[in-house]
Coordinates of C-alpha atoms in Angstrom, one line a residue:
Chain A
X29 CA 97.5 -6.9 -58.6
X30 CA 97.5 -6.9 -62.4
X31 CA 95.0 -4.9 -64.5
X32 CA 93.1 -8.1 -65.3
X33 CA 92.6 -9.0 -61.7
X34 CA 91.7 -5.5 -60.8
X35 CA 89.1 -5.4 -63.5
X36 CA 87.5 -8.6 -62.4
X37 CA 87.6 -7.6 -58.8
X38 CA 85.9 -4.3 -59.5
X39 CA 83.3 -5.9 -61.8
X40 CA 82.3 -8.4 -59.1
X41 CA 82.3 -6.0 -56.2
X42 CA 81.1 -2.8 -57.7
X43 CA 78.6 -4.2 -60.2
X44 CA 75.9 -1.5 -60.0
X45 CA 78.3 1.4 -59.4
X46 CA 81.2 1.2 -61.8
X47 CA 80.9 0.2 -65.5
X48 CA 84.0 -0.5 -67.5
X49 CA 84.7 1.8 -70.4
X50 CA 86.6 0.3 -73.4
X51 CA 88.1 3.7 -74.4
X52 CA 90.7 3.6 -71.6
X53 CA 94.0 2.3 -72.8
X54 CA 96.8 1.1 -70.6
X55 CA 95.1 1.9 -67.3
X56 CA 91.5 0.8 -66.5
X57 CA 88.8 3.4 -67.1
X58 CA 85.4 3.1 -65.3
X59 CA 82.3 5.2 -65.6
X60 CA 80.2 6.2 -62.6
X61 CA 77.0 8.2 -62.3
X62 CA 77.3 11.7 -60.8
X63 CA 74.9 10.8 -58.0
X64 CA 77.0 7.9 -56.8
X65 CA 80.4 9.6 -57.1
X66 CA 81.1 10.3 -53.4
X67 CA 79.9 6.9 -52.2
X68 CA 82.0 5.1 -54.8
X69 CA 85.0 7.2 -53.9
X70 CA 84.7 6.5 -50.2
X71 CA 84.2 2.8 -50.9
X72 CA 87.3 2.7 -53.2
X73 CA 89.4 4.5 -50.6
X74 CA 88.4 2.3 -47.7
X75 CA 88.3 -1.1 -49.6
X76 CA 91.0 -3.2 -48.0
X77 CA 91.8 -4.8 -51.3
X78 CA 92.2 -1.5 -53.2
X79 CA 93.0 1.3 -50.8
X80 CA 92.9 4.1 -53.3
X81 CA 94.3 6.7 -50.9
X82 CA 96.2 8.8 -53.5
X83 CA 94.4 11.4 -55.6
X84 CA 96.7 11.9 -58.7
X85 CA 94.7 14.2 -60.8
X86 CA 91.3 15.5 -61.8
X87 CA 90.8 16.6 -65.4
X88 CA 87.9 18.0 -67.3
X89 CA 86.9 17.5 -70.9
X90 CA 84.4 19.0 -73.2
X91 CA 83.2 16.8 -76.0
X92 CA 80.8 19.5 -77.2
X93 CA 77.8 17.3 -76.3
X94 CA 78.8 16.4 -72.8
X95 CA 81.2 17.4 -70.1
X96 CA 83.5 14.8 -68.6
X97 CA 85.3 14.8 -65.3
X98 CA 88.1 12.2 -65.0
X99 CA 89.5 11.3 -61.7
X100 CA 92.9 9.6 -61.7
X101 CA 93.3 7.5 -58.5
X102 CA 96.3 5.6 -57.2
X103 CA 97.1 3.4 -54.4
X104 CA 100.5 3.7 -52.8
X105 CA 100.3 0.4 -50.8
X106 CA 98.9 -1.8 -53.6
X107 CA 100.7 0.1 -56.4
X108 CA 97.7 0.1 -58.7
X109 CA 95.9 2.9 -60.5
X110 CA 92.5 3.4 -62.1
X111 CA 90.6 6.2 -63.8
X112 CA 87.0 7.1 -63.0
X113 CA 84.9 9.1 -65.4
X114 CA 81.8 11.1 -64.7
X115 CA 79.7 12.2 -67.6
X116 CA 77.8 15.4 -67.1
X117 CA 75.2 17.2 -69.3
X118 CA 76.1 20.3 -71.2
X119 CA 73.5 22.4 -69.6
X120 CA 74.0 23.1 -65.9
X121 CA 76.8 20.6 -65.1
X122 CA 76.9 19.9 -61.4
X123 CA 79.1 17.5 -59.6
X124 CA 79.7 16.7 -55.9
X125 CA 82.9 17.5 -54.3
X126 CA 85.2 14.7 -53.2
X127 CA 87.4 16.8 -51.0
X128 CA 86.0 15.0 -47.9
X129 CA 87.5 11.8 -49.3
X130 CA 90.8 13.3 -50.6
X131 CA 91.6 16.8 -49.5
X132 CA 93.9 17.1 -52.6
X133 CA 90.8 17.4 -54.8
X134 CA 90.1 20.9 -53.5
X135 CA 92.2 22.8 -55.9
X136 CA 91.5 20.6 -58.9
X137 CA 87.8 21.1 -58.4
X138 CA 88.3 24.9 -58.1
X139 CA 90.2 24.8 -61.4
X140 CA 87.6 22.7 -63.1
X141 CA 84.9 25.1 -61.9
X142 CA 86.8 28.1 -63.1
X143 CA 87.9 26.9 -66.5
X144 CA 84.9 24.6 -67.5
X145 CA 82.1 26.1 -65.5
X146 CA 81.2 22.8 -63.9
X147 CA 79.6 23.7 -60.6
X148 CA 80.9 21.8 -57.5
X149 CA 78.5 21.0 -54.7
X150 CA 79.7 21.2 -51.1
X151 CA 83.0 22.8 -51.9
X152 CA 84.3 25.1 -49.2
X153 CA 86.2 27.6 -51.3
X154 CA 84.9 28.0 -54.8
X155 CA 86.8 31.1 -55.8
X156 CA 88.7 32.1 -58.9
X157 CA 92.5 31.6 -58.8
X158 CA 93.9 31.2 -62.3
X159 CA 92.3 33.8 -64.4
X160 CA 92.9 37.5 -63.8
X161 CA 90.7 39.6 -61.6
X162 CA 88.7 41.4 -64.3
X163 CA 88.0 38.3 -66.3
X164 CA 84.4 38.3 -67.7
X165 CA 84.7 36.2 -70.9
X166 CA 83.1 33.0 -69.7
X167 CA 84.8 29.6 -69.3
X168 CA 87.8 29.5 -71.5
X169 CA 88.3 25.7 -71.7
X170 CA 84.9 25.1 -73.2
X171 CA 85.0 24.2 -76.9
X172 CA 82.5 26.9 -77.9
X173 CA 84.5 29.6 -76.1
X174 CA 85.9 32.3 -78.4
X175 CA 87.6 35.7 -78.1
X176 CA 88.7 38.3 -80.6
X177 CA 92.4 37.6 -80.0
X178 CA 92.1 33.9 -80.0
X179 CA 93.2 32.4 -83.3
X180 CA 92.2 28.9 -84.1
X181 CA 94.6 26.8 -86.1
X182 CA 93.2 25.2 -89.2
X183 CA 92.7 21.4 -89.0
X184 CA 95.8 19.7 -90.4
Chain B
X1 CA 142.3 47.1 -65.8
X2 CA 145.2 48.0 -68.2
X3 CA 144.6 51.7 -68.1
X4 CA 144.3 51.9 -64.3
X5 CA 147.6 50.0 -63.9
X6 CA 149.4 52.4 -66.3
X7 CA 147.8 55.5 -65.0
X8 CA 150.2 56.2 -62.1
X9 CA 153.2 56.1 -64.5
X10 CA 151.9 59.1 -66.4
X11 CA 150.0 61.0 -63.7
X12 CA 152.8 61.0 -61.2
X13 CA 155.2 62.8 -63.6
X14 CA 152.9 65.7 -64.0
X15 CA 152.3 68.1 -61.0
X16 CA 148.7 67.7 -60.0
X17 CA 148.4 64.8 -62.3
X18 CA 145.9 63.0 -60.1
X19 CA 143.2 65.1 -61.5
X20 CA 141.4 64.1 -64.7
X21 CA 139.4 66.6 -66.6
X22 CA 136.3 65.3 -68.2
X23 CA 132.8 66.5 -68.9
X24 CA 130.0 66.1 -66.4
X25 CA 128.0 64.3 -69.0
X26 CA 130.7 61.7 -69.5
X27 CA 131.2 61.0 -65.8
X28 CA 127.5 60.8 -65.1
X29 CA 126.9 58.5 -67.9
X30 CA 129.9 56.4 -67.1
X31 CA 128.9 56.0 -63.5
X32 CA 125.4 55.0 -64.4
X33 CA 126.2 52.6 -67.2
X34 CA 128.7 50.7 -65.2
X35 CA 126.6 50.0 -62.2
X36 CA 123.3 48.9 -63.4
X37 CA 121.7 47.0 -60.6
X38 CA 118.9 44.9 -61.8
X39 CA 115.7 43.9 -60.1
X40 CA 115.2 40.2 -59.7
X41 CA 112.1 39.8 -61.7
X42 CA 111.8 36.4 -63.2
X43 CA 108.5 34.8 -64.0
X44 CA 109.2 31.8 -66.2
X45 CA 111.8 30.0 -68.3
X46 CA 114.0 33.1 -68.9
X47 CA 114.5 33.5 -65.2
X48 CA 116.5 30.3 -65.2
X49 CA 118.7 31.6 -67.9
X50 CA 119.0 34.9 -66.0
X51 CA 120.1 32.9 -63.0
X52 CA 122.7 31.1 -65.1
X53 CA 123.9 34.4 -66.3
X54 CA 124.3 35.6 -62.8
X55 CA 126.1 32.5 -61.7
X56 CA 129.6 31.2 -62.1
X57 CA 130.3 30.7 -65.8
X58 CA 128.8 33.8 -67.3
X59 CA 129.4 36.1 -64.3
X60 CA 127.1 39.1 -64.6
X61 CA 129.0 40.9 -61.9
X62 CA 131.8 41.8 -64.2
X63 CA 129.5 44.2 -66.1
X64 CA 128.8 45.9 -62.8
X65 CA 125.4 44.2 -62.6
X66 CA 124.3 43.0 -59.2
X67 CA 120.8 41.8 -58.4
X68 CA 118.7 43.6 -55.9
X69 CA 115.6 42.3 -54.3
X70 CA 113.8 45.6 -54.0
X71 CA 112.7 47.9 -56.8
X72 CA 113.7 50.9 -54.7
X73 CA 117.4 50.0 -55.0
X74 CA 117.5 49.0 -58.6
X75 CA 118.0 50.8 -61.9
X76 CA 116.9 48.1 -64.3
X77 CA 114.1 45.6 -64.7
X78 CA 115.1 42.5 -66.7
X79 CA 111.6 41.3 -67.5
X80 CA 112.4 37.6 -67.8
X81 CA 109.6 35.4 -68.7
X82 CA 106.0 35.4 -69.7
X83 CA 103.9 38.2 -68.3
X84 CA 100.3 37.1 -67.9
X85 CA 97.4 39.4 -67.7
X86 CA 97.2 38.7 -64.0
X87 CA 100.9 39.7 -63.5
X88 CA 100.8 42.8 -65.8
X89 CA 99.5 45.3 -63.1
X90 CA 102.2 44.0 -60.7
X91 CA 104.9 44.7 -63.3
X92 CA 103.6 48.2 -63.7
X93 CA 103.6 48.7 -59.9
X94 CA 107.2 47.5 -59.7
X95 CA 108.2 49.8 -62.5
X96 CA 106.5 52.8 -60.8
X97 CA 108.3 52.0 -57.6
X98 CA 111.7 52.3 -59.1
X99 CA 113.6 55.6 -58.9
X100 CA 114.6 57.5 -62.0
X101 CA 116.5 56.9 -64.2
X102 CA 115.2 53.5 -64.8
X103 CA 115.6 51.1 -67.7
X104 CA 113.8 48.0 -68.9
X105 CA 115.2 45.0 -70.8
X106 CA 112.6 42.7 -72.3
X107 CA 114.1 39.3 -72.3
X108 CA 112.7 36.5 -74.4
X109 CA 109.9 36.2 -77.0
X110 CA 107.1 36.3 -74.5
X111 CA 107.9 39.8 -73.3
X112 CA 108.4 41.0 -76.8
X113 CA 105.2 39.9 -78.4
X114 CA 103.8 37.0 -76.5
X115 CA 106.2 34.4 -77.9
X116 CA 104.8 31.0 -78.4
X117 CA 101.6 32.1 -76.6
X118 CA 100.7 34.8 -79.2
X119 CA 98.0 33.0 -81.1
X120 CA 95.9 31.0 -78.8
X121 CA 96.5 31.8 -75.2
X122 CA 93.7 33.6 -73.3
X123 CA 95.8 34.7 -70.4
X124 CA 99.1 35.9 -71.7
X125 CA 99.8 39.6 -72.2
X126 CA 101.0 40.0 -75.8
X127 CA 104.1 42.0 -75.2
X128 CA 105.1 44.2 -72.3
X129 CA 105.6 47.4 -74.4
X130 CA 102.1 48.7 -73.7
X131 CA 102.6 48.2 -69.9
X132 CA 106.1 49.7 -69.5
X133 CA 108.5 51.4 -71.9
X134 CA 111.2 49.1 -73.1
X135 CA 114.8 50.1 -73.9
X136 CA 116.3 46.8 -75.2
X137 CA 114.6 43.7 -76.6
X138 CA 116.4 40.4 -76.5
X139 CA 114.8 37.8 -78.7
X140 CA 115.1 34.1 -78.0
X141 CA 113.0 31.4 -76.3
X142 CA 114.8 31.6 -73.9
X143 CA 117.8 33.8 -75.0
X144 CA 121.2 32.4 -74.3
X145 CA 123.2 34.0 -71.5
X146 CA 125.5 35.5 -74.2
X147 CA 122.6 37.3 -75.8
X148 CA 121.6 38.7 -72.4
X149 CA 125.1 39.9 -71.9
X150 CA 125.0 41.5 -75.3
X151 CA 121.7 43.1 -74.5
X152 CA 123.1 44.6 -71.3
X153 CA 126.1 45.9 -73.2
X154 CA 123.8 47.5 -75.7
X155 CA 121.9 49.2 -72.9
X156 CA 125.2 50.5 -71.4
X157 CA 126.2 51.9 -74.8
X158 CA 122.8 53.6 -75.0
X159 CA 123.2 55.1 -71.6
X160 CA 126.7 56.4 -72.4
X161 CA 125.5 58.2 -75.5
X162 CA 123.0 60.2 -73.5
X163 CA 123.3 64.0 -73.6
X164 CA 123.2 66.1 -70.5
X165 CA 120.1 67.8 -71.8
X166 CA 118.2 64.5 -71.5
X167 CA 118.6 64.7 -67.7
X168 CA 116.7 67.9 -67.4
X169 CA 113.3 67.6 -65.9
X170 CA 110.5 68.2 -68.4
Chain C
X27 CA 108.4 37.6 -20.2
X28 CA 105.0 36.0 -19.6
X29 CA 103.1 39.2 -19.6
X30 CA 104.5 40.2 -23.0
X31 CA 101.6 40.9 -25.3
X32 CA 101.8 39.4 -28.8
X33 CA 99.5 39.9 -31.7
X34 CA 99.2 38.1 -34.9
X35 CA 99.7 40.1 -38.1
X36 CA 99.5 39.6 -41.8
X37 CA 102.3 39.9 -44.3
X38 CA 101.8 39.8 -48.0
X39 CA 104.6 38.0 -49.7
X40 CA 104.7 38.1 -53.4
X41 CA 103.7 37.9 -56.2
X42 CA 107.1 39.4 -56.8
X43 CA 109.5 38.3 -54.1
X44 CA 113.2 37.5 -54.4
X45 CA 112.7 34.0 -52.9
X46 CA 109.8 33.0 -55.0
X47 CA 111.4 31.5 -58.0
X48 CA 108.4 31.6 -60.2
X49 CA 105.5 33.7 -59.1
X50 CA 103.2 32.9 -56.3
X51 CA 101.6 35.2 -53.7
X52 CA 101.4 34.1 -50.1
X53 CA 99.3 35.8 -47.5
X54 CA 101.1 34.9 -44.3
X55 CA 99.6 35.3 -40.8
X56 CA 102.6 35.7 -38.5
X57 CA 103.0 35.3 -34.8
X58 CA 106.4 36.9 -34.2
X59 CA 108.7 35.1 -36.6
X60 CA 106.5 32.0 -36.8
X61 CA 104.1 31.5 -39.7
X62 CA 100.8 30.3 -38.3
X63 CA 98.7 30.4 -41.5
X64 CA 99.3 30.7 -45.2
X65 CA 96.8 31.5 -47.9
X66 CA 98.4 30.9 -51.3
X67 CA 97.3 32.8 -54.4
X68 CA 98.6 31.3 -57.6
X69 CA 97.9 31.7 -61.3
X70 CA 100.4 34.4 -62.1
X71 CA 101.9 32.1 -64.6
X72 CA 98.8 30.5 -65.9
X73 CA 99.5 30.5 -69.6
X74 CA 96.6 28.4 -70.9
X75 CA 98.8 25.5 -72.1
X76 CA 95.9 23.1 -72.1
X77 CA 93.9 25.3 -74.4
X78 CA 96.9 25.8 -76.7
X79 CA 97.5 22.1 -76.9
X80 CA 93.9 21.5 -77.7
X81 CA 94.3 23.8 -80.7
X82 CA 97.3 22.2 -82.2
X83 CA 98.5 18.9 -83.7
X84 CA 100.5 16.4 -81.5
X85 CA 103.8 17.4 -83.0
X86 CA 103.2 21.0 -82.3
X87 CA 102.4 20.4 -78.7
X88 CA 105.8 19.3 -77.7
X89 CA 107.6 22.6 -77.9
X90 CA 104.8 24.2 -75.9
X91 CA 105.2 21.6 -73.2
X92 CA 108.9 22.5 -72.8
X93 CA 107.7 25.9 -71.5
X94 CA 105.2 24.1 -69.2
X95 CA 107.9 22.8 -66.9
X96 CA 111.0 24.6 -67.8
X97 CA 113.4 23.2 -65.2
X98 CA 112.9 19.6 -66.4
X99 CA 111.6 20.1 -69.9
X100 CA 112.7 16.6 -70.9
X101 CA 110.2 14.9 -68.6
X102 CA 107.3 17.0 -69.9
X103 CA 108.3 16.0 -73.5
X104 CA 108.6 12.5 -72.4
X105 CA 105.3 12.1 -70.6
X106 CA 103.4 13.5 -73.5
X107 CA 105.2 11.3 -76.0
X108 CA 104.6 8.3 -73.7
X109 CA 100.9 9.0 -73.7
X110 CA 100.7 9.2 -77.4
X111 CA 102.8 6.0 -77.9
X112 CA 100.6 4.1 -75.4
X113 CA 97.5 5.2 -77.2
X114 CA 98.6 4.1 -80.7
X115 CA 101.0 1.3 -79.7
X116 CA 104.1 2.7 -81.2
X117 CA 107.2 0.7 -80.5
X118 CA 110.1 2.9 -79.6
X119 CA 113.6 1.8 -80.8
X120 CA 116.0 0.5 -78.2
X121 CA 118.6 3.2 -78.7
X122 CA 115.9 5.9 -78.3
X123 CA 114.9 4.4 -75.0
X124 CA 118.4 4.6 -73.7
X125 CA 118.8 8.2 -74.9
X126 CA 115.6 9.1 -73.2
X127 CA 116.7 7.6 -69.9
X128 CA 120.1 9.4 -70.1
X129 CA 118.4 12.7 -70.9
X130 CA 115.7 12.3 -68.3
X131 CA 118.2 11.5 -65.6
X132 CA 120.6 14.3 -66.6
X133 CA 117.7 16.7 -66.5
X134 CA 116.7 15.4 -63.1
X135 CA 120.3 16.2 -61.9
X136 CA 120.1 19.7 -63.4
X137 CA 116.8 20.3 -61.7
X138 CA 118.0 19.1 -58.3
X139 CA 121.1 21.3 -58.6
X140 CA 118.8 24.3 -59.1
X141 CA 116.9 23.3 -56.0
X142 CA 120.1 23.0 -54.0
X143 CA 121.5 26.3 -55.2
X144 CA 118.4 28.4 -54.8
X145 CA 117.2 26.9 -51.6
X146 CA 120.6 27.6 -50.0
X147 CA 120.6 31.1 -51.5
X148 CA 117.2 31.9 -50.0
X149 CA 118.3 30.6 -46.7
X150 CA 121.3 32.9 -46.8
X151 CA 124.2 31.1 -48.2
X152 CA 125.2 32.3 -51.7
X153 CA 128.1 30.0 -52.2
X154 CA 126.1 26.8 -52.9
X155 CA 124.2 28.7 -55.6
X156 CA 127.4 29.4 -57.5
X157 CA 128.7 25.9 -57.0
X158 CA 125.5 24.2 -58.1
X159 CA 125.1 26.3 -61.2
X160 CA 128.7 25.7 -62.1
X161 CA 128.1 22.0 -62.2
X162 CA 124.7 22.5 -64.0
X163 CA 126.5 24.2 -66.9
X164 CA 128.3 20.9 -67.7
X165 CA 124.9 19.3 -68.1
X166 CA 123.7 22.2 -70.2
X167 CA 126.7 21.7 -72.4
X168 CA 125.7 18.1 -73.0
X169 CA 122.2 19.0 -73.9
X170 CA 123.4 21.8 -76.1
X171 CA 125.6 19.5 -78.2
X172 CA 122.8 17.1 -78.6
X173 CA 119.8 19.2 -79.4
X174 CA 121.1 22.8 -79.6
X175 CA 119.1 24.2 -76.7
X176 CA 120.0 24.9 -73.1
X177 CA 116.6 24.9 -71.6
X178 CA 113.7 24.1 -73.9
X179 CA 114.8 21.0 -75.8
X180 CA 112.0 19.7 -77.9
X181 CA 114.1 16.6 -77.9
X182 CA 111.9 13.7 -77.0
X183 CA 109.4 13.3 -79.7
X184 CA 106.5 10.8 -80.3
X185 CA 108.2 7.6 -81.4
X186 CA 111.8 8.4 -80.3
X187 CA 114.1 11.4 -80.0
X188 CA 114.9 14.1 -82.5
X189 CA 118.6 13.7 -83.0
X190 CA 121.3 11.2 -82.2
X191 CA 124.0 12.1 -79.8
X192 CA 127.3 13.4 -81.3
X193 CA 130.5 11.2 -80.9
X194 CA 132.0 13.2 -78.1
X195 CA 128.9 13.0 -76.0
X196 CA 129.6 9.7 -74.3
X197 CA 133.2 10.5 -73.0
X198 CA 132.1 14.0 -71.9
X199 CA 129.0 12.6 -70.2
X200 CA 131.2 10.1 -68.3
X201 CA 133.4 12.9 -67.1
X202 CA 130.4 15.0 -66.1
X203 CA 128.7 12.4 -64.0
X204 CA 131.9 11.5 -62.2
X205 CA 132.5 15.2 -61.5
X206 CA 129.0 15.6 -60.2
X207 CA 129.2 12.5 -58.0
X208 CA 132.3 13.9 -56.4
X209 CA 130.9 17.4 -56.1
X210 CA 127.8 16.2 -54.3
X211 CA 130.0 15.0 -51.5
X212 CA 131.5 18.4 -51.4
X213 CA 128.1 20.0 -51.1
X214 CA 127.3 17.7 -48.2
X215 CA 130.6 18.7 -46.5
X216 CA 129.8 22.4 -47.1
X217 CA 126.3 22.4 -45.6
X218 CA 125.6 19.4 -43.5
X219 CA 127.5 20.5 -40.4
X220 CA 126.8 24.2 -40.8
X221 CA 125.0 25.2 -37.7
X222 CA 123.1 28.1 -39.4
X223 CA 121.9 25.8 -42.2
X224 CA 120.9 23.1 -39.7
X225 CA 119.0 25.6 -37.5
X226 CA 117.1 26.9 -40.5
X227 CA 116.2 23.6 -42.0
X228 CA 115.9 20.9 -39.4
X229 CA 112.3 20.6 -38.1
X230 CA 111.1 23.4 -40.5
X231 CA 108.2 22.8 -42.8
X232 CA 107.3 19.4 -41.4
X233 CA 105.0 17.3 -43.5
X234 CA 104.0 14.0 -42.1
X235 CA 103.2 10.9 -44.1
X236 CA 99.4 10.9 -43.8
X237 CA 99.1 14.5 -44.7
X238 CA 101.4 14.1 -47.6
X239 CA 99.3 11.3 -49.0
X240 CA 96.0 13.1 -48.3
X241 CA 97.1 16.1 -50.2
X242 CA 98.5 14.2 -53.1
X243 CA 102.1 15.2 -52.6
X244 CA 104.4 13.4 -55.0
X245 CA 108.1 13.0 -55.9
X246 CA 111.0 13.9 -53.6
X247 CA 108.7 15.6 -51.0
X248 CA 106.7 12.4 -50.6
X249 CA 109.8 10.3 -50.2
X250 CA 111.2 12.8 -47.6
X251 CA 108.1 12.2 -45.6
X252 CA 108.9 8.5 -45.2
X253 CA 106.9 7.0 -48.1
X254 CA 108.8 4.7 -50.3
X255 CA 107.1 5.4 -53.6
X256 CA 108.9 6.0 -56.8
X257 CA 107.2 5.4 -60.2
X258 CA 110.5 4.5 -61.8
X259 CA 110.3 1.3 -59.7
X260 CA 106.6 1.0 -58.8
X261 CA 105.0 1.7 -62.2
X262 CA 108.0 1.2 -64.5
X263 CA 108.0 3.0 -67.7
X264 CA 110.7 3.1 -70.5
X265 CA 113.6 0.8 -69.5
X266 CA 114.0 1.7 -65.9
X267 CA 113.5 -1.9 -64.8
X268 CA 116.9 -2.7 -66.4
X269 CA 118.9 -0.5 -64.1
X270 CA 120.1 -1.0 -60.6
X271 CA 119.5 2.0 -58.4
X272 CA 118.4 2.8 -54.9
X273 CA 115.5 5.0 -54.0
X274 CA 116.5 7.1 -51.0
X275 CA 113.8 7.6 -48.4
X276 CA 114.0 9.9 -45.4
X277 CA 111.5 10.0 -42.5
X278 CA 111.3 13.4 -40.9
X279 CA 109.6 15.3 -43.7
X280 CA 111.4 18.6 -43.0
X281 CA 113.4 20.8 -45.3
X282 CA 116.7 19.2 -44.3
X283 CA 115.4 15.8 -45.3
X284 CA 114.2 17.0 -48.6
X285 CA 117.6 18.6 -49.3
X286 CA 119.4 15.4 -48.3
X287 CA 117.1 13.3 -50.4
X288 CA 117.6 15.4 -53.5
X289 CA 121.4 15.2 -53.1
X290 CA 121.2 11.4 -52.7
X291 CA 119.0 11.3 -55.8
X292 CA 121.6 13.2 -57.8
X293 CA 124.1 10.4 -57.0
X294 CA 121.5 7.7 -57.9
X295 CA 120.8 9.4 -61.2
X296 CA 124.5 9.5 -61.9
X297 CA 124.5 5.7 -61.4
X298 CA 121.6 5.2 -63.8
X299 CA 123.3 7.4 -66.5
X300 CA 126.6 5.5 -66.1
X301 CA 124.8 2.2 -66.6
X302 CA 122.8 3.5 -69.5
X303 CA 126.0 4.8 -71.2
X304 CA 127.4 1.3 -70.8
X305 CA 124.4 -0.4 -72.2
X306 CA 123.6 1.8 -75.2
X307 CA 124.0 0.3 -78.6
X308 CA 123.8 1.5 -82.1
X309 CA 120.5 1.5 -83.9
X310 CA 117.7 3.7 -85.1
X311 CA 116.6 6.6 -82.9
X312 CA 113.1 7.1 -84.1
X313 CA 110.1 5.0 -85.1
X314 CA 108.4 6.1 -88.3
X315 CA 105.8 8.7 -87.2
X316 CA 104.2 11.1 -89.6
X317 CA 104.4 14.8 -88.6
X318 CA 100.6 15.0 -88.8
X319 CA 100.3 12.0 -86.6
X320 CA 97.1 11.5 -84.7
X321 CA 96.8 8.6 -82.3
X322 CA 94.1 6.0 -82.3
X323 CA 90.8 6.9 -80.5
X324 CA 90.8 6.3 -76.8
X325 CA 92.0 7.7 -73.6
X326 CA 95.1 7.3 -71.5
X327 CA 96.5 9.0 -68.5
X328 CA 100.2 8.6 -68.0
X329 CA 102.3 9.6 -65.0
X330 CA 106.1 9.5 -64.6
X331 CA 108.5 10.4 -61.8
X332 CA 109.5 14.0 -62.3
X333 CA 112.2 15.7 -60.3
X334 CA 109.8 18.3 -58.9
X335 CA 107.1 15.9 -58.0

């Protein structure tokens, strides 16, 4: 399945759930509402045409106005890949866990919670694992995070 | 090896020539410098170079350096690789577990002053000198095996220059 | 023996342990000599690389990414450059693509040799470690004559590679890969029939295909579990579609299969390098990219086949 076919397939079958985002280059990027995330993920995984059974990566991003969570999904049988983006507000970002769909998401979600402060609903083990035990300086990957020994490079 | 092979020629001519007189200081220092057993403590990139140094081409063993897995059996920590803030207390524990006399080699930029992570990393310890005392610093990112060998030779020289008075308990 | 009372007990392994190459703490629940449960604690080498890269320009990121994955630093350089090139549509010169493939595959061999040596060392055989690192030094020599570094190369840049290979690279590389292809047979002879090695690897650490996919396992471990999935063939990047190579797949998913698969992959990588050395032609090695380069706005997520998954 080429990217064009995949795009038209998703646009016809997931009309109200996934919207195409032009920012994505090379691979397709779709946006989804935070409330629909788990249902969409289950549908994508069990769709016989797509079979997104492989959870590649989950990354977070802070655009200073919003938080973004980007899910990179792959399908081993169909050899296709898409990205799904969830946009979250800057105050109290909350997202549902997808670890019931892909168990691999567990640690990525923990990491996102730890470094970005995005709370994960229905997560079974939301504990700190990257930062050291006495850490109390907030969420380091946020853009507004600062510390005395953190030196920002000038814009070049 | 040259001296040892020639030794019998001279010593056997002299009655009682099998005995060598030397100072206690010299023999203690010699014994210690030539059998530095190091603790396998590699955390990052430098650990791979440490492995290379221990392997076939560079052959660490010829300096009398053999790796030990336990801090109780080792004389030297080669702190190879970045020490993060999470790892720092563990490094201190390992150092405390070693028996005296103990030595530390800081291998690589990260252990000296944080290396490439100095400016803008929130989790890297900026140098190990304020965790444990360091005897020899080896710069490089990562240092070549040759510089590690050079660092170990420097440490051996340092040990051999120690005075007996330094051994006294304070 | 039936009335023998056994009790589970916990062992703390790490964060400093001779067989954790890298740092990771495992809380093991043991039943005799059998591990029944593992709770991993990681983050002892969390160096905030994402934050550092956010703070720097694109050219400044590449040396930091060397330290990110120091056993196969080339592929980390490559995946970053690939992402930047896809975003801004930079065309990489032909010779640079060949050089990249040669370096990536040589680095894959080096990484698999480290796997082979250290795994055997941890299982109790020191000889393979000395053998594997002896052969690895030949590859390090090749990297050193090209970019001056043994481990952190900073070689693959956005738009191409940093330096051209010296004249003696190609003949020396040919010798190296033919030596390694032979030596792999020797490794197999050394270990495959060794009863202790077999006892300690066959059936140990089994990971079946469904579990491997569910937990997002990738690379050689996924292929050792019986899934024929290699991004060099299934999502081709660079010029991998021009080369003829096999993708070894094993089906038991235990330590022995992973070891066999990696040894086979070394031989396949040697094949790719040999073909690339035949096909390489003179030409420019780098597209024009400014040092303060910033790609066009947009997002892209790239993935490549790394030797460690």
